[in-house]
Amino acid sequence: MHDDRALVENRLKRVLDERIRPAVYPASTPLDVAVWHAPGEPVPVTEGLTASPAPIAVGDAWGAPWGTSWFTVTGTVPVEWAGRTVEAILDLGFDENMPGFQCEGLVYRPDGGPVKGLNPRNQWVRIGAPVEGGEEVRLHIEAASNPVILDYHPFLPTKLGDRETAGSEPQYRLARMDLAVFDETVWQLVIDLEVLGELMAELPVDGARRWELLRAVERALDAIDLQDVNGTAAAARAELAGVLATPAAPSAHRISAVGHAHIDSAWLWPLRETVRKVARTASNMTALLEDEPEFVFAMSQAQQWAWIKEHRPEVWARVVKAVNDGRFVPAGGMWVESDTNMPGSEAMARQFVHGKRFFLEEFGVENEEAWLPDTFGFAAGLPQIIKAAGSKRLLTQKISWSQVNKFPHHTFLWEGIDGTRIFTHFPPVDTYNCSMKGGEIAHAARNFKDKGVARHSLAPTGWGDGGGGTTREMVAKAARMRDLEGSAAVVWETPAEFFARAEAEYPAPPVWVGELYLELHRATLTSQAKTKQGNRRSESLLREAELWAATAAVRTGFAYPHERLDRIWKTVLLHQFHDILPGSSIAWVHREAEKTYAAVSAELNEIIDDAQRALAGDTTSGGRLVFNAAPHTRNGVPAGGAAMAPTPAPTGLRARDEGGYVLDDGLLRVEIDDRGLVVSACDLRAGRETVAPGQAANLLQIHPDFPNMWDAWDVDQFYRNTVTDLVDADEVTPGEEPGSVRVVRSFGRSRVTQVLTVEAGRLDIRTEVDWHETEKFLKLAFPLDVHADRYASESQYGHAFRATHTNTSWEAAKFEACNHKFVHLEEPGWGVALVTDSTYGHDVTRTVRASDRGTTTTLRVSLLRAPRFPDPETDQGLHRFRHALVPGATIGDAVREGWFLNLPERRVPGDAEVAPLVTVDDDAIVVTAVKLADDGSGDVVVRFHESRGGRARARISTGFTATGVAVTDLLERPLADTAAPEPADGSVAVSLRPFELVTLRFSRS
Ligand SMILES: [Zn+2]
């Protein structure tokens, strides 16, 4: 027969758009609307409900950026609608293409009970089904006029991202406020036609099913009277019933749909708005669960649950009921969906401790999956942490965003640095905002790389980023795809149910070893330097506060500040969210973060000071104690202890014959030329030069940095094509402190001051940048005379290796990568480390010299960027960094020097030396936490790991009387399947695999 396919497909589109969808609401009547604009920040619900609103009309502008407006809508259901289903349609001025990025609302009854949230894809409130007619309607809407930051022309600089700069221009225009009759039959017809039309478009044109669907759609369209859609919709549906009833093929892909709303804990909105976003979404989802018996919704991020509990008790009550019914499900077990590249070892562990504990304490629920759909890459230390938290699975889809290489599996075992393997699933639907469109479902089935051996995948389903969640339309579409010929089969399930199926069908999945590197968003390791420094500093201070408070508690009865530490940890963990620590939020978020980190620092320093004073003996004796919080002995002061220690003598400084200065401490001789560059760093013990011949280290380099998109997130590889070496110095002079050299440079509108010193064989570089550049990338380069195929950078509880070359596209794509406290390069017998107190981004490249055929391996740390979206003033102002070059460093030296730089000694008045609470007799074992148990029992918890990638045997000695010891998980729960070491003479013997992490819990009498 003749091919009329395009004709029928185009007919379907036009009739749906212009006749059938408009007929869903065949009659409507306007509501009366009044509004009260809250003068500043959001007000309590009772205040909004009782305020005196003024009339406002549809079409009127409303909503200054970040404002809150309380609308009151009133009306009467027309008596002639008796027996019909009636809904309020409340359109605040939505653009339906931007769910989560616009104005939003939460609808309340007059008594303050929440009804549901309003967003661009969810504008209805059910009034009655059926109504009697004559009912009085009164609803209140707490509307947030959040401005659109990511617009149709994305990534343009905007001042809307901070209340302080956003102005007061109304952002929205009230669009529709009606009562309307809802024709369910027409609505069902719309869903039928959408499902079949979208499925049809995905099917092969040479297959019979496509044509069967086409003919059925045509018959349905023929059955509709376009002048009486409501009267003929049932007849049209009858024409579709047959093709909707044919079952899926036995080999069809199986999709576990999980109701979801990805809610960024802050991003293009401040933290306080997320509190409300979560309440809106949770209100919608509890309402949807009541309407749809098969639907299941999962919500991650314990912090967001805690916000509902604290700020919206009415919503919380509904959530608790739905959780107890098993249908509103906690997903994952982390405090937030954090970044996983940058958080330090303990912080990454505590994400799980606090997340899992919240779900356990509130609901008795313990999940076995980590739920991180949107995180920008996954450090290779993570599998062991997930396992140590009592979990065993990971879900993310983000690696599908990689620019170059397609990941070879969707379901696989992910092996971390210590050999721990985690069952991992990447949803092949390639989104965490699945909307049950036929194209998405077909893509998931086609894209799934494990076909033939596995059949199940997961689809997080619902509007997300800014929340919203699943809609009734998505539920209705899923119901039709439960068992439908030509489609993957869709069923609502919890993440745990999906993982159980996936594991059962795939007993020997393939293995991926090492980090899950995201080939995108590499600049998130550098953007918003102050947020990153706040994180690193807070992590170090938390370690110190726990260590000294625990030591003082055991020794002196000092009151261990359980509640303060719990609260501060949660604050620091929140700020590791995957748009805060990565620096990809609006200015408001980063401005607040800087203040929050300052408060965290002040409070932790207070705890540390109090604990150290309690330990220090006579503080008026004139004696000076040195407290060493690092995990290794330093200048004779034991790790985790305090001792009287002399101040080290300053290093010798002399003028260099060719200009510049020489710093020499007998271990390391550094030559700084008259440009302020390090032209030589000679390891005197090894008699070996560190700097590549003819090159200079401590070289600042500046690149243009204007990525193709995602300004704060991305640095594109072409940035390297253009570089300016900052070799002109304003001043190179002896510094103020003895044995130091000061270098000052000006460039562009910026200025850098560096102070270089040499101490204990280490070149210390303090860099202060007054940064006023735009779209530039500042790096600090160290061209090293080292021949190595790979280098190590510290990650959680160990380090990972990356190639120094670019043989494959996978290696080439890692042109910017993450380190924690160190990067280390070595040839057999000799290595060099660069340690840092706050930077994370770095790159390593190699060249071979024509002169001597030696290899120059250049390590560059990333200092600052200046993207203009979403914060147009990113990183403008004063920054301070500390780095140290450690020639001759073994991997163990790199580990130790990293800790030393991040945990400087504290000199405190006192005369009582403090013996460590815990001593380890092998430096390969690093203690990352000494604390009192979170349960208030007074037990001492010690966490440590093997840090060099080898094996370690050691004795762990306690400086207190331990009455028992248990091996525990991260939540400090004894592990049933692991024998506790036998204590003998106040110590226990331990034997660790490479990078193995162990938590011991010592009870005290
Ligand atoms: Zn996100």
JSON list of N, CA, C and O in Angstrom, two decimals, residues 368 392-393 411 413 423 498-509:
[
{"chain": "A", "resi": 368, "resn": "GLU", "atom": "N", "xyz": [21.86, -0.35, 51.27]},
{"chain": "A", "resi": 368, "resn": "GLU", "atom": "CA", "xyz": [23.13, -0.94, 50.88]},
{"chain": "A", "resi": 368, "resn": "GLU", "atom": "C", "xyz": [23.69, -0.28, 49.64]},
{"chain": "A", "resi": 368, "resn": "GLU", "atom": "O", "xyz": [24.70, -0.71, 49.11]},
{"chain": "A", "resi": 392, "resn": "LYS", "atom": "N", "xyz": [27.20, -1.81, 49.85]},
{"chain": "A", "resi": 392, "resn": "LYS", "atom": "CA", "xyz": [27.93, -2.62, 48.89]},
{"chain": "A", "resi": 392, "resn": "LYS", "atom": "C", "xyz": [27.62, -2.29, 47.44]},
{"chain": "A", "resi": 392, "resn": "LYS", "atom": "O", "xyz": [28.04, -2.99, 46.54]},
{"chain": "A", "resi": 393, "resn": "ARG", "atom": "N", "xyz": [26.87, -1.20, 47.21]},
{"chain": "A", "resi": 393, "resn": "ARG", "atom": "CA", "xyz": [26.47, -0.89, 45.84]},
{"chain": "A", "resi": 393, "resn": "ARG", "atom": "C", "xyz": [26.58, 0.61, 45.58]},
{"chain": "A", "resi": 393, "resn": "ARG", "atom": "O", "xyz": [26.52, 1.41, 46.50]},
{"chain": "A", "resi": 411, "resn": "THR", "atom": "N", "xyz": [26.46, -2.20, 34.07]},
{"chain": "A", "resi": 411, "resn": "THR", "atom": "CA", "xyz": [26.45, -2.90, 35.34]},
{"chain": "A", "resi": 411, "resn": "THR", "atom": "C", "xyz": [27.78, -3.63, 35.46]},
{"chain": "A", "resi": 411, "resn": "THR", "atom": "O", "xyz": [28.19, -4.35, 34.54]},
{"chain": "A", "resi": 413, "resn": "LEU", "atom": "N", "xyz": [31.42, -4.49, 38.40]},
{"chain": "A", "resi": 413, "resn": "LEU", "atom": "CA", "xyz": [32.03, -4.37, 39.72]},
{"chain": "A", "resi": 413, "resn": "LEU", "atom": "C", "xyz": [33.08, -3.27, 39.63]},
{"chain": "A", "resi": 413, "resn": "LEU", "atom": "O", "xyz": [33.93, -3.29, 38.74]},
{"chain": "A", "resi": 423, "resn": "PHE", "atom": "N", "xyz": [29.32, -3.47, 43.66]},
{"chain": "A", "resi": 423, "resn": "PHE", "atom": "CA", "xyz": [28.40, -3.69, 42.54]},
{"chain": "A", "resi": 423, "resn": "PHE", "atom": "C", "xyz": [27.84, -2.32, 42.12]},
{"chain": "A", "resi": 423, "resn": "PHE", "atom": "O", "xyz": [27.24, -1.61, 42.92]},
{"chain": "A", "resi": 498, "resn": "PHE", "atom": "N", "xyz": [15.60, -3.17, 42.77]},
{"chain": "A", "resi": 498, "resn": "PHE", "atom": "CA", "xyz": [16.33, -3.22, 41.50]},
{"chain": "A", "resi": 498, "resn": "PHE", "atom": "C", "xyz": [17.67, -3.93, 41.68]},
{"chain": "A", "resi": 498, "resn": "PHE", "atom": "O", "xyz": [18.03, -4.83, 40.91]},
{"chain": "A", "resi": 499, "resn": "PHE", "atom": "N", "xyz": [18.44, -3.50, 42.70]},
{"chain": "A", "resi": 499, "resn": "PHE", "atom": "CA", "xyz": [19.79, -4.07, 42.86]},
{"chain": "A", "resi": 499, "resn": "PHE", "atom": "C", "xyz": [19.72, -5.57, 43.12]},
{"chain": "A", "resi": 499, "resn": "PHE", "atom": "O", "xyz": [20.57, -6.33, 42.64]},
{"chain": "A", "resi": 500, "resn": "ALA", "atom": "N", "xyz": [18.73, -6.00, 43.87]},
{"chain": "A", "resi": 500, "resn": "ALA", "atom": "CA", "xyz": [18.60, -7.45, 44.13]},
{"chain": "A", "resi": 500, "resn": "ALA", "atom": "C", "xyz": [18.40, -8.20, 42.82]},
{"chain": "A", "resi": 500, "resn": "ALA", "atom": "O", "xyz": [19.03, -9.23, 42.57]},
{"chain": "A", "resi": 501, "resn": "ARG", "atom": "N", "xyz": [17.55, -7.68, 41.95]},
{"chain": "A", "resi": 501, "resn": "ARG", "atom": "CA", "xyz": [17.34, -8.31, 40.64]},
{"chain": "A", "resi": 501, "resn": "ARG", "atom": "C", "xyz": [18.61, -8.29, 39.81]},
{"chain": "A", "resi": 501, "resn": "ARG", "atom": "O", "xyz": [18.98, -9.28, 39.17]},
{"chain": "A", "resi": 502, "resn": "ALA", "atom": "N", "xyz": [19.24, -7.12, 39.77]},
{"chain": "A", "resi": 502, "resn": "ALA", "atom": "CA", "xyz": [20.41, -6.95, 38.90]},
{"chain": "A", "resi": 502, "resn": "ALA", "atom": "C", "xyz": [21.55, -7.87, 39.34]},
{"chain": "A", "resi": 502, "resn": "ALA", "atom": "O", "xyz": [22.24, -8.45, 38.50]},
{"chain": "A", "resi": 503, "resn": "GLU", "atom": "N", "xyz": [21.73, -7.98, 40.65]},
{"chain": "A", "resi": 503, "resn": "GLU", "atom": "CA", "xyz": [22.80, -8.86, 41.15]},
{"chain": "A", "resi": 503, "resn": "GLU", "atom": "C", "xyz": [22.48, -10.32, 40.87]},
{"chain": "A", "resi": 503, "resn": "GLU", "atom": "O", "xyz": [23.36, -11.10, 40.50]},
{"chain": "A", "resi": 504, "resn": "ALA", "atom": "N", "xyz": [21.21, -10.66, 41.04]},
{"chain": "A", "resi": 504, "resn": "ALA", "atom": "CA", "xyz": [20.83, -12.07, 40.87]},
{"chain": "A", "resi": 504, "resn": "ALA", "atom": "C", "xyz": [21.03, -12.52, 39.42]},
{"chain": "A", "resi": 504, "resn": "ALA", "atom": "O", "xyz": [21.43, -13.66, 39.17]},
{"chain": "A", "resi": 505, "resn": "GLU", "atom": "N", "xyz": [20.75, -11.63, 38.47]},
{"chain": "A", "resi": 505, "resn": "GLU", "atom": "CA", "xyz": [20.83, -12.07, 37.06]},
{"chain": "A", "resi": 505, "resn": "GLU", "atom": "C", "xyz": [22.26, -11.99, 36.51]},
{"chain": "A", "resi": 505, "resn": "GLU", "atom": "O", "xyz": [22.51, -12.45, 35.39]},
{"chain": "A", "resi": 506, "resn": "TYR", "atom": "N", "xyz": [23.17, -11.40, 37.25]},
{"chain": "A", "resi": 506, "resn": "TYR", "atom": "CA", "xyz": [24.49, -11.08, 36.69]},
{"chain": "A", "resi": 506, "resn": "TYR", "atom": "C", "xyz": [25.56, -11.44, 37.73]},
{"chain": "A", "resi": 506, "resn": "TYR", "atom": "O", "xyz": [26.18, -10.57, 38.33]},
{"chain": "A", "resi": 507, "resn": "PRO", "atom": "N", "xyz": [25.78, -12.75, 37.94]},
{"chain": "A", "resi": 507, "resn": "PRO", "atom": "CA", "xyz": [26.66, -13.15, 39.05]},
{"chain": "A", "resi": 507, "resn": "PRO", "atom": "C", "xyz": [28.13, -12.83, 38.81]},
{"chain": "A", "resi": 507, "resn": "PRO", "atom": "O", "xyz": [28.87, -12.69, 39.77]},
{"chain": "A", "resi": 508, "resn": "ALA", "atom": "N", "xyz": [28.56, -12.68, 37.57]},
{"chain": "A", "resi": 508, "resn": "ALA", "atom": "CA", "xyz": [29.98, -12.39, 37.33]},
{"chain": "A", "resi": 508, "resn": "ALA", "atom": "C", "xyz": [30.12, -11.19, 36.39]},
{"chain": "A", "resi": 508, "resn": "ALA", "atom": "O", "xyz": [30.55, -11.33, 35.25]},
{"chain": "A", "resi": 509, "resn": "PRO", "atom": "N", "xyz": [29.74, -10.02, 36.85]},
{"chain": "A", "resi": 509, "resn": "PRO", "atom": "CA", "xyz": [29.81, -8.84, 35.97]},
{"chain": "A", "resi": 509, "resn": "PRO", "atom": "C", "xyz": [31.26, -8.45, 35.71]},
{"chain": "A", "resi": 509, "resn": "PRO", "atom": "O", "xyz": [32.17, -8.86, 36.45]}
]
